[in-house]
Short mmCIF file of C-alpha atoms and ligand atoms in Angstrom, two decimals:
data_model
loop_
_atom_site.label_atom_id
_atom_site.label_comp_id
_atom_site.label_asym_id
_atom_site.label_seq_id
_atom_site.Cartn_x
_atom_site.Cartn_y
_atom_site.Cartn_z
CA UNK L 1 14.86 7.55 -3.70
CA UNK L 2 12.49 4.58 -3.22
CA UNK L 3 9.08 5.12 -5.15
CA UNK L 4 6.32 4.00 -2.94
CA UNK L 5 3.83 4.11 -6.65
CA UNK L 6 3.67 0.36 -6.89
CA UNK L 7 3.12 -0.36 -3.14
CA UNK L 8 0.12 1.80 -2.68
CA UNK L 9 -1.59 0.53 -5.68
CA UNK L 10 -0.88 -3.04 -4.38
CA UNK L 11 -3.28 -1.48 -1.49
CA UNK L 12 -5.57 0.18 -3.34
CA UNK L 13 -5.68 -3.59 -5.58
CA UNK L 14 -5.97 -5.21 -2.38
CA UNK L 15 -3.11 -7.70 -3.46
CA UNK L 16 -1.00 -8.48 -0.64
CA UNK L 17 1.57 -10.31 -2.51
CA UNK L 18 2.42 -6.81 -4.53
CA UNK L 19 2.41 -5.40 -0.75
CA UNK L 20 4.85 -7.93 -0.13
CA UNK L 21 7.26 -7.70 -2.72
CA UNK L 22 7.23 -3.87 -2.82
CA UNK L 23 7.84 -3.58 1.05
CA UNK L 24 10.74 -6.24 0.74
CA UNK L 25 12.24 -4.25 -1.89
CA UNK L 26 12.26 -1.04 -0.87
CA UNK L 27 14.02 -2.51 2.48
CA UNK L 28 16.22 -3.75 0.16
CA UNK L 29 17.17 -0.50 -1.34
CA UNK L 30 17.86 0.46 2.42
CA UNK L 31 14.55 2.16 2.93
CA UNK L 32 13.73 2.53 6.60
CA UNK L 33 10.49 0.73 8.22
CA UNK L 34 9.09 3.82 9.51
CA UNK L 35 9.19 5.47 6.18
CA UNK L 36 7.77 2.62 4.23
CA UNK L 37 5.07 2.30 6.56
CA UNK L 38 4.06 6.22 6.80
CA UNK L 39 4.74 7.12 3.23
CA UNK L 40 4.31 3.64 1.80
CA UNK L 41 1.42 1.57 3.64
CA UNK L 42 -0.28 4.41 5.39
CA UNK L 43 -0.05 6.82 2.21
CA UNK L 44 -1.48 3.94 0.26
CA UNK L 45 -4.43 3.25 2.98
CA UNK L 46 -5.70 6.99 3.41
CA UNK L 47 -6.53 6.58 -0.61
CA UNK L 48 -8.91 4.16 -0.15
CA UNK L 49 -10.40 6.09 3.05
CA UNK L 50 -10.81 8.81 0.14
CA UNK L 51 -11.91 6.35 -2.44
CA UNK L 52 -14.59 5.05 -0.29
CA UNK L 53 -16.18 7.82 1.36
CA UNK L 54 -16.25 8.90 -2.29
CA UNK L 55 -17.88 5.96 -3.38
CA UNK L 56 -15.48 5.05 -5.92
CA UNK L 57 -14.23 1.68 -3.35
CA UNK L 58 -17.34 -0.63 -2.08
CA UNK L 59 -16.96 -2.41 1.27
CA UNK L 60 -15.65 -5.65 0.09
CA UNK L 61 -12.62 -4.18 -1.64
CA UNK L 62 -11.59 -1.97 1.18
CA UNK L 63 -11.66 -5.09 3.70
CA UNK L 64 -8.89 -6.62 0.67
CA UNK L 65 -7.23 -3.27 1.03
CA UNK L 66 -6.30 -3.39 5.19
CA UNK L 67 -5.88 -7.40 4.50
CA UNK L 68 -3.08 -6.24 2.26
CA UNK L 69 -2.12 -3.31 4.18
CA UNK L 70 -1.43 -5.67 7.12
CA UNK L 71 0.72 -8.26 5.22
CA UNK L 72 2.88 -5.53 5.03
CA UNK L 73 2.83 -4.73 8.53
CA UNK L 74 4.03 -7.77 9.59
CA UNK L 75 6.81 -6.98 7.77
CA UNK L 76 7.68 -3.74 8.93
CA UNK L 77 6.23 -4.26 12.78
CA UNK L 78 9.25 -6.13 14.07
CA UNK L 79 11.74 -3.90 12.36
CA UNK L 80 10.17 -0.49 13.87
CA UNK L 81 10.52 -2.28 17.16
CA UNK L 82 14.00 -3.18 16.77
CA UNK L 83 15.70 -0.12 15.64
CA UNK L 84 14.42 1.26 18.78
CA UNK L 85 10.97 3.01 18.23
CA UNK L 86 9.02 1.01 19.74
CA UNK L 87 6.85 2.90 22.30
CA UNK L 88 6.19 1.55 25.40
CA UNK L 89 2.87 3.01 26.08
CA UNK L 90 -0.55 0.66 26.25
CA UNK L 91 -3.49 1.03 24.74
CA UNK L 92 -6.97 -0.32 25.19
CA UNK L 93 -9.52 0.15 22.65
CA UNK L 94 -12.93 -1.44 21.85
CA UNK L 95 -16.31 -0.81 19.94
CA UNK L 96 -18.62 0.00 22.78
CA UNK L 97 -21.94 -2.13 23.73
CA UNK L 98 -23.76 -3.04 21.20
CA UNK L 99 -22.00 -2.07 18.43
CA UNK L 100 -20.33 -4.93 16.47
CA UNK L 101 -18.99 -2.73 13.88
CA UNK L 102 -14.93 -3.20 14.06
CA UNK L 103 -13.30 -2.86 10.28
CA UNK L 104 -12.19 0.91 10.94
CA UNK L 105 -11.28 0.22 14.57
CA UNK L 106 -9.23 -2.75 13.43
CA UNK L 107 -7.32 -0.32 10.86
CA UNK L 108 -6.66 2.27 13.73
CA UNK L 109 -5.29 -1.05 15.77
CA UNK L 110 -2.72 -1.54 13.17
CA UNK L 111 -1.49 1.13 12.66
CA UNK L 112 -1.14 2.21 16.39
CA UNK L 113 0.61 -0.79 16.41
CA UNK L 114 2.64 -0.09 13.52
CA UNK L 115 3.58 2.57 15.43
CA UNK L 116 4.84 0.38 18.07
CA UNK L 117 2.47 1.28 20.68
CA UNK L 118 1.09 -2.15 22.23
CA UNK L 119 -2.42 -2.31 21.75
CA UNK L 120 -5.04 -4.38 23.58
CA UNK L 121 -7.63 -4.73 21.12
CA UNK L 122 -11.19 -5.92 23.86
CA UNK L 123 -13.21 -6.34 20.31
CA UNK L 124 -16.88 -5.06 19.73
CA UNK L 125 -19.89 -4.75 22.08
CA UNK L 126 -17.65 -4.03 25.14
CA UNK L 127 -19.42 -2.94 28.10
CA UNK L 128 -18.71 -0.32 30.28
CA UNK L 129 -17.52 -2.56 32.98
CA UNK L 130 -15.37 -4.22 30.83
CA UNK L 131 -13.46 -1.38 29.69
CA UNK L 132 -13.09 -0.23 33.77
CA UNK L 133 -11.80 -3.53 34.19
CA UNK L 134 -9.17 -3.48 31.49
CA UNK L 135 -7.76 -0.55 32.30
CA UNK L 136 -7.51 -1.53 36.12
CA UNK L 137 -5.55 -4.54 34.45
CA UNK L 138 -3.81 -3.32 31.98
CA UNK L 139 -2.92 0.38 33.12
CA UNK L 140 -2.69 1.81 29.68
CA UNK L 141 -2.08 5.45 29.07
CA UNK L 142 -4.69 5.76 26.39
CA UNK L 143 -8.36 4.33 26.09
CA UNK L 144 -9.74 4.25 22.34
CA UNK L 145 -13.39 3.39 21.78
CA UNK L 146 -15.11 2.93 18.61
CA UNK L 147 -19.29 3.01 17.88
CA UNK L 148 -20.80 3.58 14.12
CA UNK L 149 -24.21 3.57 15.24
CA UNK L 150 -25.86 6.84 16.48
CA UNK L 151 -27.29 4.51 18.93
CA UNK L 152 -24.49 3.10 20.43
CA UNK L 153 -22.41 5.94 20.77
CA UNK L 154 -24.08 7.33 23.71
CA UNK L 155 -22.71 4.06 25.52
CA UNK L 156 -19.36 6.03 25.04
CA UNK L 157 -20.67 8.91 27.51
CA UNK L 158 -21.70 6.31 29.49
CA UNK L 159 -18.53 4.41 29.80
CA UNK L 160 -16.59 7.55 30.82
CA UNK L 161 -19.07 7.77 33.78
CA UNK L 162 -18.37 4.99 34.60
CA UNK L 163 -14.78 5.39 34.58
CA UNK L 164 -15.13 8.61 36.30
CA UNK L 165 -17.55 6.79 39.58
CA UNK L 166 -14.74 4.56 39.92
CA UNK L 167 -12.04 7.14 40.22
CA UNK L 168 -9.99 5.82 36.87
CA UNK L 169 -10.95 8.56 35.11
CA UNK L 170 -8.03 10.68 35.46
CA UNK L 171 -5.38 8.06 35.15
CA UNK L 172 -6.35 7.83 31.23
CA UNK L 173 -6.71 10.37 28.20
CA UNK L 174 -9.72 9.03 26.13
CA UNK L 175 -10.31 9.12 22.43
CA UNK L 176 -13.52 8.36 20.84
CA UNK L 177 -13.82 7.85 16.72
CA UNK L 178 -16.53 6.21 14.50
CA UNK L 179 -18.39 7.59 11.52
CA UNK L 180 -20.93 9.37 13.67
CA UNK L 181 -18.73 10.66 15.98
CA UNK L 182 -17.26 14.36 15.91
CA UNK L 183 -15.20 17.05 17.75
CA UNK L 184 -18.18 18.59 19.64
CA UNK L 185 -19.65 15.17 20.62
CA UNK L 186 -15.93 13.57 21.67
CA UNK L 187 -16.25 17.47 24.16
CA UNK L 188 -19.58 17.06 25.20
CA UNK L 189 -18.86 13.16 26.87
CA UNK L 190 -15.68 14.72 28.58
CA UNK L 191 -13.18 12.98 26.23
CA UNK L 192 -9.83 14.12 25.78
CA UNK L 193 -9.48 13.94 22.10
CA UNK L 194 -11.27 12.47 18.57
CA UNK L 195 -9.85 11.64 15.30
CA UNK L 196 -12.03 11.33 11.66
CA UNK L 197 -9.32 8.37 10.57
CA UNK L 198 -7.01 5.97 11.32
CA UNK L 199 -3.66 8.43 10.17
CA UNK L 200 -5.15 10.82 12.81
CA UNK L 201 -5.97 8.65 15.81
CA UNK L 202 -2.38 8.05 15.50
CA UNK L 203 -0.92 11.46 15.68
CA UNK L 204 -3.43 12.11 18.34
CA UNK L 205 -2.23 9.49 20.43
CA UNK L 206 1.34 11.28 20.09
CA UNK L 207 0.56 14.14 21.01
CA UNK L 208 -2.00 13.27 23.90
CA UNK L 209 0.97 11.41 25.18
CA UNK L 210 3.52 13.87 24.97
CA UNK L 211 1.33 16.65 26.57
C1 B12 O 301 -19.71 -2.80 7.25
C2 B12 O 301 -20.97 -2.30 7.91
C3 B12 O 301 -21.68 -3.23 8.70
C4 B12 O 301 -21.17 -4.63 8.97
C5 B12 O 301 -20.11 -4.56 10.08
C6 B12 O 301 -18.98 -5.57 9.88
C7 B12 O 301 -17.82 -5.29 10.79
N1 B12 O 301 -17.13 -6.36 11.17
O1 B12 O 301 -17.51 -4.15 11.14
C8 B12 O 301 -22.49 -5.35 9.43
C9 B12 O 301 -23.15 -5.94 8.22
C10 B12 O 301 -22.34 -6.41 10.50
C11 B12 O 301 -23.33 -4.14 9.90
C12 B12 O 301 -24.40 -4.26 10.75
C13 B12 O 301 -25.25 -3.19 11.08
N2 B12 O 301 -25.19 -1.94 10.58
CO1 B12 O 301 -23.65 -1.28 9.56
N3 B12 O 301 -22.51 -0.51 8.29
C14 B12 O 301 -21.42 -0.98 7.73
C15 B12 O 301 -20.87 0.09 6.74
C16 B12 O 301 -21.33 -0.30 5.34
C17 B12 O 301 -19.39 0.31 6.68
C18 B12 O 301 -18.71 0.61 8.01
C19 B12 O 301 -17.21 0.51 7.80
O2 B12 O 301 -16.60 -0.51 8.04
N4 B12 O 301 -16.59 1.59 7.29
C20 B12 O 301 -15.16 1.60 6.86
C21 B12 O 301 -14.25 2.01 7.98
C22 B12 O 301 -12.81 2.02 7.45
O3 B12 O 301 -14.58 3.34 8.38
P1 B12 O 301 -14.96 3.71 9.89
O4 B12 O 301 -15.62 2.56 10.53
O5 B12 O 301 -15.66 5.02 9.90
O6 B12 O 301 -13.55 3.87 10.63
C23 B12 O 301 -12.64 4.95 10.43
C24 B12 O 301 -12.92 6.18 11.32
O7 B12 O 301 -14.25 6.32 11.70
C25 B12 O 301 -11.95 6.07 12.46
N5 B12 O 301 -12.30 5.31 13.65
C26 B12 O 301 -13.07 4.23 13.79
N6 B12 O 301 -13.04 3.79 15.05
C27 B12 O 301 -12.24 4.60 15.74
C28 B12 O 301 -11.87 4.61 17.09
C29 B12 O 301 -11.03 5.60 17.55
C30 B12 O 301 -10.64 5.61 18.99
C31 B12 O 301 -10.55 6.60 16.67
C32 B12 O 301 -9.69 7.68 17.19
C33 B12 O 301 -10.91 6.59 15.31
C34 B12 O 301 -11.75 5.60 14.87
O8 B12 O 301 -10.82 5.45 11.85
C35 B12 O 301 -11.30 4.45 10.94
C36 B12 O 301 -10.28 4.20 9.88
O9 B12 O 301 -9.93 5.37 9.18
C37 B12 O 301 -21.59 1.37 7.26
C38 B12 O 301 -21.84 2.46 6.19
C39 B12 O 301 -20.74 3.47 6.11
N7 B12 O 301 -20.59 4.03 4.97
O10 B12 O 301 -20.05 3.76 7.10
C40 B12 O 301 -22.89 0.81 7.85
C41 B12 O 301 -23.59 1.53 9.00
C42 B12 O 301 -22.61 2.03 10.01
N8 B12 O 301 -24.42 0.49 9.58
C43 B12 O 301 -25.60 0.89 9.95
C44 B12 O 301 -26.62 0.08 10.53
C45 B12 O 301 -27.95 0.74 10.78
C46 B12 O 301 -26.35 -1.27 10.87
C47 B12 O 301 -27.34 -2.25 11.50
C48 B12 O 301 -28.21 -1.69 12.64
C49 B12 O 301 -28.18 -2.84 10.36
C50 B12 O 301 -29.31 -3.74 10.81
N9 B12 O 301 -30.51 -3.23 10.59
O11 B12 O 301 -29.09 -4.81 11.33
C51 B12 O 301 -26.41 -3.36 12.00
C52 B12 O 301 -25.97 -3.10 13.45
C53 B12 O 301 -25.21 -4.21 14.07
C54 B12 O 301 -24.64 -3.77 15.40
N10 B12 O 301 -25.35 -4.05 16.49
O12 B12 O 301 -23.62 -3.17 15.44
C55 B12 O 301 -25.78 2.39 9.66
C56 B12 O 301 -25.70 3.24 10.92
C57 B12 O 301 -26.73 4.34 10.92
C58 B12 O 301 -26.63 5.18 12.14
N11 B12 O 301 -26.54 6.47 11.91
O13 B12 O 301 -26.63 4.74 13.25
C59 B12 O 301 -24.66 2.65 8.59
C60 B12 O 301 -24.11 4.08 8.59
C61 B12 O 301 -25.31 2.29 7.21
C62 B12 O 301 -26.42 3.27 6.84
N12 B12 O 301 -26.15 4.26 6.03
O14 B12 O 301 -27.54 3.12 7.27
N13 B12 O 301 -22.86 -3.00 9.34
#
């Protein structure tokens, strides 16, 4: 049985070469990819969400944590992809206009693409348009945006509008995140689905897709 202990405190540390080492050798000892990165990388990760909302983790150390969380994706990404779960679904995500807060959307980029899902990642202080226009290019299944301002989250409701005057609406399911967002305010803008953290957006996505 491989003990993920060592790997999630490499996280927590925000060392990536302990992240390293400990995802190389639990491959090694024939752990698979998609178990090191759900029990390993993502276990390890949803600690620090805990730790900082607690404010036991500051800001600075949680950036080290998802710098060393994604060393070890690199590691694992190609492997999920070749043994065959890699999903072929797209998704577009973005902070909306302007918001240029991106650290939590960047976690729920890796790990949706951890999950083999191929994301198109159109940054922060995306406007509307430019989210129409992605999704006219790219035709994903899913659009993901992010806002952490109270402010700028309206521009979500706004976006959908948007979407909806020209008719791409229903080719997409939406989900919205971001500290200020919730369940009733994700409902009230006519989007399909929210998620408090990263580990949900991505079994939202799942099941959004498979409904
Ligand atoms: C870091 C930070 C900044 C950095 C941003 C750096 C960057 N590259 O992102 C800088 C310094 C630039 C910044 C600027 C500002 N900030 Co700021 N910032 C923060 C801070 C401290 C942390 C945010 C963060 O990264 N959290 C960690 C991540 C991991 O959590 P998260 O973002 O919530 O993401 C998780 C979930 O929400 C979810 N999620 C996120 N996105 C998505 C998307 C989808 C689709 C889904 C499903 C899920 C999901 O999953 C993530 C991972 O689990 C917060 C305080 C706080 N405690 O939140 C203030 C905060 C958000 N900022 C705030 C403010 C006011 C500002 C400024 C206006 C300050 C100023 N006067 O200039 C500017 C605005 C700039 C702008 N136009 O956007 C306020 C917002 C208040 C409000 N209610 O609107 C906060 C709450 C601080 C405060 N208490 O006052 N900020």
């Amino acid at each position: 049985m491989v003990s993920y202990e060592i790997l999630a405190e490499g996280i927590m540390r925000g060392d990536a070469s302990i992240v390293e080492s400990e995802v190389n050798k639990a491959l090694s000892e024939g752990a698979e990819a998609r178990h090191i990165l759900v029990n390993g990388l993502i276990g390890g990760m949803s600690v620090v969400g805990k730790r900082f909302r607690a404010g036991e983790m500051f800001l600075p150390e949680v950036l080290m944590s998802a710098n060393a969380m994604h060393r070890g994706l690199d590691i694992v990404k190609p492997l999920l992809a070749k043994s065959g779960q890699k999903a072929t679904e797209k998704i577009v995500i973005g902070t909306v206009e302007g918001d240029i807060h991106d650290i939590g959307k960047k976690i729920v980029v890796f790990l949706l693409e951890g999950n083999g899902y191929e994301v198109t990642d159109l940054g922060v202080d995306v406007k509307a348009e430019v989210f129409a226009q992605a999704i006219e290019e790219h035709e994903p299944v899913i659009l993901g945006m992010s806002a952490l301002l109270t402010t700028t989250m309206q521009n979500m409701g706004k976006t959908i509008d948007l979407l909806k005057e020209k008719g791409l609406r229903e080719k997409i399911r939406i989900i919205v995140g971001g500290a200020p967002v919730d369940e009733q305010f994700a409902r009230s803008i006519g989007a399909d689905g929210y998620a408090p953290d990263a580990g949900s957006a991505v079994e939202l996505v799942g099941k959004l897709i498979t409904s």
